[in-house]
Amino acid sequence: QVQLVESGGGLVQPGGSLRLSCATSGSIFSTYDMGWYRQAPGKQRELVAVISSGGKTNYADSVKGRFTISRDNAKNTHYLQMNSLKPEDTAVYYCNARVRGLVWDGFWGQGTQVTVSS
């Protein structure tokens, strides 16, 4: 089976940093686009960052310059380095693996809570 498991969330003060990891099982990692999404209370899920199978990245405007997405195919893991965190970044963060060009939205992790508060 294919599973995605997030880790690295927690409580951090404004201006701090966290590094989220998403470990993927199965033989799909290298050919899939990988992403991070988040959902704050009362809001829709939104894209945070994506990285293609070829390494191209895209970010939401709200996190550009602060967050970095990366992937390590040898470890079947992708990451989200989150710096200069703001209270507005508080949300449940979900990792995703999908095939680009398909309507199917791929595989999803269970989510990890990120709380930015003083």
PDB file of N, CA, C and O in Angstrom, residues 2-57:
ATOM      1  N   VAL A   2       0.301   2.350  -0.433  1.00  0.00           N
ATOM      2  CA  VAL A   2       0.983   3.634  -0.435  1.00  0.00           C
ATOM      3  C   VAL A   2       0.523   4.419   0.779  1.00  0.00           C
ATOM      4  O   VAL A   2      -0.677   4.605   0.997  1.00  0.00           O
ATOM      5  N   GLN A   3       1.480   4.880   1.558  1.00  0.00           N
ATOM      6  CA  GLN A   3       1.185   5.676   2.738  1.00  0.00           C
ATOM      7  C   GLN A   3       2.086   6.904   2.786  1.00  0.00           C
ATOM      8  O   GLN A   3       3.256   6.831   2.416  1.00  0.00           O
ATOM      9  N   LEU A   4       1.533   8.010   3.246  1.00  0.00           N
ATOM     10  CA  LEU A   4       2.284   9.221   3.492  1.00  0.00           C
ATOM     11  C   LEU A   4       2.099   9.583   4.960  1.00  0.00           C
ATOM     12  O   LEU A   4       0.968   9.647   5.442  1.00  0.00           O
ATOM     13  N   VAL A   5       3.198   9.832   5.642  1.00  0.00           N
ATOM     14  CA  VAL A   5       3.158  10.141   7.063  1.00  0.00           C
ATOM     15  C   VAL A   5       3.933  11.423   7.314  1.00  0.00           C
ATOM     16  O   VAL A   5       5.140  11.481   7.072  1.00  0.00           O
ATOM     17  N   GLU A   6       3.237  12.439   7.832  1.00  0.00           N
ATOM     18  CA  GLU A   6       3.870  13.706   8.165  1.00  0.00           C
ATOM     19  C   GLU A   6       4.433  13.666   9.574  1.00  0.00           C
ATOM     20  O   GLU A   6       3.897  12.984  10.451  1.00  0.00           O
ATOM     21  N   SER A   7       5.473  14.449   9.780  1.00  0.00           N
ATOM     22  CA  SER A   7       6.024  14.632  11.106  1.00  0.00           C
ATOM     23  C   SER A   7       6.702  15.992  11.170  1.00  0.00           C
ATOM     24  O   SER A   7       6.973  16.613  10.145  1.00  0.00           O
ATOM     25  N   GLY A   8       6.973  16.448  12.379  1.00  0.00           N
ATOM     26  CA  GLY A   8       7.714  17.683  12.568  1.00  0.00           C
ATOM     27  C   GLY A   8       6.897  18.871  13.013  1.00  0.00           C
ATOM     28  O   GLY A   8       7.465  19.930  13.293  1.00  0.00           O
ATOM     29  N   GLY A   9       5.590  18.723  13.081  1.00  0.00           N
ATOM     30  CA  GLY A   9       4.766  19.818  13.542  1.00  0.00           C
ATOM     31  C   GLY A   9       4.912  20.042  15.031  1.00  0.00           C
ATOM     32  O   GLY A   9       5.531  19.260  15.745  1.00  0.00           O
ATOM     33  N   GLY A  10       4.342  21.139  15.491  1.00  0.00           N
ATOM     34  CA  GLY A  10       4.403  21.449  16.901  1.00  0.00           C
ATOM     35  C   GLY A  10       4.114  22.904  17.162  1.00  0.00           C
ATOM     36  O   GLY A  10       3.603  23.623  16.308  1.00  0.00           O
ATOM     37  N   LEU A  11       4.460  23.327  18.360  1.00  0.00           N
ATOM     38  CA  LEU A  11       4.258  24.699  18.808  1.00  0.00           C
ATOM     39  C   LEU A  11       5.565  25.465  18.708  1.00  0.00           C
ATOM     40  O   LEU A  11       6.606  25.000  19.187  1.00  0.00           O
ATOM     41  N   VAL A  12       5.509  26.636  18.099  1.00  0.00           N
ATOM     42  CA  VAL A  12       6.697  27.457  17.932  1.00  0.00           C
ATOM     43  C   VAL A  12       6.319  28.918  18.097  1.00  0.00           C
ATOM     44  O   VAL A  12       5.186  29.318  17.807  1.00  0.00           O
ATOM     45  N   GLN A  13       7.265  29.719  18.574  1.00  0.00           N
ATOM     46  CA  GLN A  13       7.026  31.142  18.729  1.00  0.00           C
ATOM     47  C   GLN A  13       7.136  31.871  17.394  1.00  0.00           C
ATOM     48  O   GLN A  13       7.822  31.404  16.478  1.00  0.00           O
ATOM     49  N   PRO A  14       6.455  33.007  17.264  1.00  0.00           N
ATOM     50  CA  PRO A  14       6.629  33.800  16.043  1.00  0.00           C
ATOM     51  C   PRO A  14       8.094  34.088  15.775  1.00  0.00           C
ATOM     52  O   PRO A  14       8.863  34.401  16.687  1.00  0.00           O
ATOM     53  N   GLY A  15       8.470  33.970  14.513  1.00  0.00           N
ATOM     54  CA  GLY A  15       9.854  34.144  14.120  1.00  0.00           C
ATOM     55  C   GLY A  15      10.674  32.877  14.158  1.00  0.00           C
ATOM     56  O   GLY A  15      11.810  32.865  13.657  1.00  0.00           O
ATOM     57  N   GLY A  16      10.128  31.828  14.713  1.00  0.00           N
ATOM     58  CA  GLY A  16      10.832  30.566  14.812  1.00  0.00           C
ATOM     59  C   GLY A  16      10.744  29.742  13.553  1.00  0.00           C
ATOM     60  O   GLY A  16      10.193  30.169  12.535  1.00  0.00           O
ATOM     61  N   SER A  17      11.277  28.526  13.645  1.00  0.00           N
ATOM     62  CA  SER A  17      11.354  27.635  12.494  1.00  0.00           C
ATOM     63  C   SER A  17      10.892  26.234  12.848  1.00  0.00           C
ATOM     64  O   SER A  17      11.011  25.787  13.992  1.00  0.00           O
ATOM     65  N   LEU A  18      10.378  25.554  11.850  1.00  0.00           N
ATOM     66  CA  LEU A  18      10.045  24.139  11.933  1.00  0.00           C
ATOM     67  C   LEU A  18      10.396  23.485  10.609  1.00  0.00           C
ATOM     68  O   LEU A  18      10.375  24.142   9.565  1.00  0.00           O
ATOM     69  N   ARG A  19      10.678  22.210  10.668  1.00  0.00           N
ATOM     70  CA  ARG A  19      10.928  21.431   9.463  1.00  0.00           C
ATOM     71  C   ARG A  19       9.967  20.251   9.442  1.00  0.00           C
ATOM     72  O   ARG A  19      10.048  19.368  10.300  1.00  0.00           O
ATOM     73  N   LEU A  20       9.079  20.245   8.475  1.00  0.00           N
ATOM     74  CA  LEU A  20       8.130  19.164   8.312  1.00  0.00           C
ATOM     75  C   LEU A  20       8.692  18.120   7.365  1.00  0.00           C
ATOM     76  O   LEU A  20       9.352  18.449   6.376  1.00  0.00           O
ATOM     77  N   SER A  21       8.414  16.866   7.662  1.00  0.00           N
ATOM     78  CA  SER A  21       8.838  15.763   6.819  1.00  0.00           C
ATOM     79  C   SER A  21       7.625  14.939   6.418  1.00  0.00           C
ATOM     80  O   SER A  21       6.672  14.814   7.179  1.00  0.00           O
ATOM     81  N   CYS A  22       7.692  14.372   5.241  1.00  0.00           N
ATOM     82  CA  CYS A  22       6.659  13.472   4.758  1.00  0.00           C
ATOM     83  C   CYS A  22       7.327  12.230   4.200  1.00  0.00           C
ATOM     84  O   CYS A  22       7.979  12.299   3.148  1.00  0.00           O
ATOM     85  N   ALA A  23       7.171  11.134   4.895  1.00  0.00           N
ATOM     86  CA  ALA A  23       7.740   9.864   4.472  1.00  0.00           C
ATOM     87  C   ALA A  23       6.706   9.091   3.672  1.00  0.00           C
ATOM     88  O   ALA A  23       5.567   8.929   4.105  1.00  0.00           O
ATOM     89  N   THR A  24       7.114   8.611   2.520  1.00  0.00           N
ATOM     90  CA  THR A  24       6.222   7.927   1.601  1.00  0.00           C
ATOM     91  C   THR A  24       6.648   6.481   1.425  1.00  0.00           C
ATOM     92  O   THR A  24       7.821   6.199   1.164  1.00  0.00           O
ATOM     93  N   SER A  25       5.705   5.580   1.560  1.00  0.00           N
ATOM     94  CA  SER A  25       5.956   4.173   1.276  1.00  0.00           C
ATOM     95  C   SER A  25       5.433   3.835  -0.113  1.00  0.00           C
ATOM     96  O   SER A  25       4.592   4.541  -0.673  1.00  0.00           O
ATOM     97  N   GLY A  26       5.921   2.747  -0.666  1.00  0.00           N
ATOM     98  CA  GLY A  26       5.530   2.355  -2.001  1.00  0.00           C
ATOM     99  C   GLY A  26       6.534   2.813  -3.041  1.00  0.00           C
ATOM    100  O   GLY A  26       7.449   3.593  -2.755  1.00  0.00           O
ATOM    101  N   SER A  27       6.342   2.367  -4.257  1.00  0.00           N
ATOM    102  CA  SER A  27       7.288   2.616  -5.338  1.00  0.00           C
ATOM    103  C   SER A  27       6.801   3.692  -6.302  1.00  0.00           C
ATOM    104  O   SER A  27       6.848   3.523  -7.525  1.00  0.00           O
ATOM    105  N   ILE A  28       6.361   4.812  -5.769  1.00  0.00           N
ATOM    106  CA  ILE A  28       5.805   5.878  -6.584  1.00  0.00           C
ATOM    107  C   ILE A  28       6.550   7.190  -6.451  1.00  0.00           C
ATOM    108  O   ILE A  28       6.321   8.115  -7.229  1.00  0.00           O
ATOM    109  N   PHE A  29       7.434   7.290  -5.496  1.00  0.00           N
ATOM    110  CA  PHE A  29       7.939   8.585  -5.073  1.00  0.00           C
ATOM    111  C   PHE A  29       8.611   9.366  -6.196  1.00  0.00           C
ATOM    112  O   PHE A  29       8.313  10.545  -6.410  1.00  0.00           O
ATOM    113  N   SER A  30       9.518   8.768  -6.914  1.00  0.00           N
ATOM    114  CA  SER A  30      10.352   9.507  -7.852  1.00  0.00           C
ATOM    115  C   SER A  30       9.590  10.081  -9.035  1.00  0.00           C
ATOM    116  O   SER A  30      10.048  11.057  -9.637  1.00  0.00           O
ATOM    117  N   THR A  31       8.447   9.515  -9.374  1.00  0.00           N
ATOM    118  CA  THR A  31       7.695   9.963 -10.536  1.00  0.00           C
ATOM    119  C   THR A  31       6.510  10.858 -10.198  1.00  0.00           C
ATOM    120  O   THR A  31       5.850  11.361 -11.102  1.00  0.00           O
ATOM    121  N   TYR A  32       6.245  11.065  -8.944  1.00  0.00           N
ATOM    122  CA  TYR A  32       5.113  11.874  -8.504  1.00  0.00           C
ATOM    123  C   TYR A  32       5.538  13.299  -8.183  1.00  0.00           C
ATOM    124  O   TYR A  32       6.672  13.552  -7.771  1.00  0.00           O
ATOM    125  N   ASP A  33       4.599  14.222  -8.375  1.00  0.00           N
ATOM    126  CA  ASP A  33       4.768  15.551  -7.824  1.00  0.00           C
ATOM    127  C   ASP A  33       4.400  15.495  -6.345  1.00  0.00           C
ATOM    128  O   ASP A  33       3.444  14.827  -5.958  1.00  0.00           O
ATOM    129  N   MET A  34       5.146  16.213  -5.534  1.00  0.00           N
ATOM    130  CA  MET A  34       4.930  16.217  -4.097  1.00  0.00           C
ATOM    131  C   MET A  34       4.573  17.619  -3.633  1.00  0.00           C
ATOM    132  O   MET A  34       5.092  18.604  -4.156  1.00  0.00           O
ATOM    133  N   GLY A  35       3.706  17.695  -2.641  1.00  0.00           N
ATOM    134  CA  GLY A  35       3.286  19.000  -2.182  1.00  0.00           C
ATOM    135  C   GLY A  35       2.964  19.054  -0.717  1.00  0.00           C
ATOM    136  O   GLY A  35       2.883  18.030  -0.029  1.00  0.00           O
ATOM    137  N   TRP A  36       2.807  20.281  -0.264  1.00  0.00           N
ATOM    138  CA  TRP A  36       2.325  20.571   1.074  1.00  0.00           C
ATOM    139  C   TRP A  36       1.126  21.496   0.974  1.00  0.00           C
ATOM    140  O   TRP A  36       1.153  22.472   0.226  1.00  0.00           O
ATOM    141  N   TYR A  37       0.101  21.180   1.727  1.00  0.00           N
ATOM    142  CA  TYR A  37      -1.102  21.978   1.817  1.00  0.00           C
ATOM    143  C   TYR A  37      -1.388  22.247   3.284  1.00  0.00           C
ATOM    144  O   TYR A  37      -0.881  21.551   4.160  1.00  0.00           O
ATOM    145  N   ARG A  38      -2.200  23.241   3.534  1.00  0.00           N
ATOM    146  CA  ARG A  38      -2.572  23.513   4.913  1.00  0.00           C
ATOM    147  C   ARG A  38      -4.022  23.949   4.991  1.00  0.00           C
ATOM    148  O   ARG A  38      -4.594  24.465   4.035  1.00  0.00           O
ATOM    149  N   GLN A  39      -4.603  23.735   6.154  1.00  0.00           N
ATOM    150  CA  GLN A  39      -5.974  24.129   6.398  1.00  0.00           C
ATOM    151  C   GLN A  39      -6.071  24.727   7.797  1.00  0.00           C
ATOM    152  O   GLN A  39      -5.829  24.044   8.792  1.00  0.00           O
ATOM    153  N   ALA A  40      -6.410  25.998   7.848  1.00  0.00           N
ATOM    154  CA  ALA A  40      -6.618  26.688   9.099  1.00  0.00           C
ATOM    155  C   ALA A  40      -8.071  26.533   9.524  1.00  0.00           C
ATOM    156  O   ALA A  40      -8.947  26.269   8.693  1.00  0.00           O
ATOM    157  N   PRO A  41      -8.357  26.706  10.812  1.00  0.00           N
ATOM    158  CA  PRO A  41      -9.743  26.563  11.275  1.00  0.00           C
ATOM    159  C   PRO A  41     -10.699  27.474  10.516  1.00  0.00           C
ATOM    160  O   PRO A  41     -10.451  28.670  10.367  1.00  0.00           O
ATOM    161  N   GLY A  42     -11.786  26.893  10.035  1.00  0.00           N
ATOM    162  CA  GLY A  42     -12.801  27.655   9.332  1.00  0.00           C
ATOM    163  C   GLY A  42     -12.452  28.048   7.913  1.00  0.00           C
ATOM    164  O   GLY A  42     -13.217  28.791   7.285  1.00  0.00           O
ATOM    165  N   LYS A  43     -11.336  27.576   7.389  1.00  0.00           N
ATOM    166  CA  LYS A  43     -10.915  27.950   6.051  1.00  0.00           C
ATOM    167  C   LYS A  43     -10.736  26.725   5.165  1.00  0.00           C
ATOM    168  O   LYS A  43     -10.630  25.597   5.643  1.00  0.00           O
ATOM    169  N   GLN A  44     -10.702  26.979   3.871  1.00  0.00           N
ATOM    170  CA  GLN A  44     -10.461  25.927   2.898  1.00  0.00           C
ATOM    171  C   GLN A  44      -8.997  25.503   2.905  1.00  0.00           C
ATOM    172  O   GLN A  44      -8.111  26.284   3.248  1.00  0.00           O
ATOM    173  N   ARG A  45      -8.779  24.273   2.513  1.00  0.00           N
ATOM    174  CA  ARG A  45      -7.414  23.810   2.314  1.00  0.00           C
ATOM    175  C   ARG A  45      -6.753  24.630   1.206  1.00  0.00           C
ATOM    176  O   ARG A  45      -7.372  24.907   0.177  1.00  0.00           O
ATOM    177  N   GLU A  46      -5.508  25.002   1.407  1.00  0.00           N
ATOM    178  CA  GLU A  46      -4.801  25.791   0.421  1.00  0.00           C
ATOM    179  C   GLU A  46      -3.428  25.211   0.145  1.00  0.00           C
ATOM    180  O   GLU A  46      -2.804  24.587   1.006  1.00  0.00           O
ATOM    181  N   LEU A  47      -2.975  25.443  -1.063  1.00  0.00           N
ATOM    182  CA  LEU A  47      -1.635  25.032  -1.448  1.00  0.00           C
ATOM    183  C   LEU A  47      -0.601  25.883  -0.736  1.00  0.00           C
ATOM    184  O   LEU A  47      -0.716  27.105  -0.683  1.00  0.00           O
ATOM    185  N   VAL A  48       0.418  25.235  -0.206  1.00  0.00           N
ATOM    186  CA  VAL A  48       1.559  25.927   0.377  1.00  0.00           C
ATOM    187  C   VAL A  48       2.741  25.888  -0.580  1.00  0.00           C
ATOM    188  O   VAL A  48       3.335  26.918  -0.900  1.00  0.00           O
ATOM    189  N   ALA A  49       3.098  24.699  -1.025  1.00  0.00           N
ATOM    190  CA  ALA A  49       4.242  24.529  -1.911  1.00  0.00           C
ATOM    191  C   ALA A  49       4.135  23.200  -2.628  1.00  0.00           C
ATOM    192  O   ALA A  49       3.564  22.243  -2.103  1.00  0.00           O
ATOM    193  N   VAL A  50       4.690  23.137  -3.827  1.00  0.00           N
ATOM    194  CA  VAL A  50       4.778  21.895  -4.580  1.00  0.00           C
ATOM    195  C   VAL A  50       6.164  21.775  -5.179  1.00  0.00           C
ATOM    196  O   VAL A  50       6.827  22.776  -5.462  1.00  0.00           O
ATOM    197  N   ILE A  51       6.583  20.537  -5.381  1.00  0.00           N
ATOM    198  CA  ILE A  51       7.832  20.256  -6.072  1.00  0.00           C
ATOM    199  C   ILE A  51       7.570  19.131  -7.055  1.00  0.00           C
ATOM    200  O   ILE A  51       7.032  18.080  -6.698  1.00  0.00           O
ATOM    201  N   SER A  52       7.926  19.346  -8.293  1.00  0.00           N
ATOM    202  CA  SER A  52       7.660  18.372  -9.333  1.00  0.00           C
ATOM    203  C   SER A  52       8.659  17.226  -9.272  1.00  0.00           C
ATOM    204  O   SER A  52       9.662  17.269  -8.557  1.00  0.00           O
ATOM    205  N   SER A  53       8.374  16.199 -10.052  1.00  0.00           N
ATOM    206  CA  SER A  53       9.299  15.073 -10.133  1.00  0.00           C
ATOM    207  C   SER A  53      10.664  15.506 -10.657  1.00  0.00           C
ATOM    208  O   SER A  53      11.667  14.850 -10.369  1.00  0.00           O
ATOM    209  N   GLY A  54      10.696  16.607 -11.405  1.00  0.00           N
ATOM    210  CA  GLY A  54      11.948  17.138 -11.906  1.00  0.00           C
ATOM    211  C   GLY A  54      12.601  18.179 -11.023  1.00  0.00           C
ATOM    212  O   GLY A  54      13.661  18.701 -11.372  1.00  0.00           O
ATOM    213  N   GLY A  55      11.966  18.508  -9.894  1.00  0.00           N
ATOM    214  CA  GLY A  55      12.559  19.427  -8.944  1.00  0.00           C
ATOM    215  C   GLY A  55      12.102  20.872  -9.046  1.00  0.00           C
ATOM    216  O   GLY A  55      12.602  21.722  -8.307  1.00  0.00           O
ATOM    217  N   LYS A  56      11.177  21.171  -9.935  1.00  0.00           N
ATOM    218  CA  LYS A  56      10.666  22.531 -10.033  1.00  0.00           C
ATOM    219  C   LYS A  56       9.732  22.825  -8.876  1.00  0.00           C
ATOM    220  O   LYS A  56       8.894  22.002  -8.522  1.00  0.00           O
ATOM    221  N   THR A  57       9.857  24.011  -8.289  1.00  0.00           N
ATOM    222  CA  THR A  57       9.074  24.376  -7.116  1.00  0.00           C
ATOM    223  C   THR A  57       8.156  25.551  -7.390  1.00  0.00           C
ATOM    224  O   THR A  57       8.437  26.410  -8.228  1.00  0.00           O
TER     225      THR A  57
END
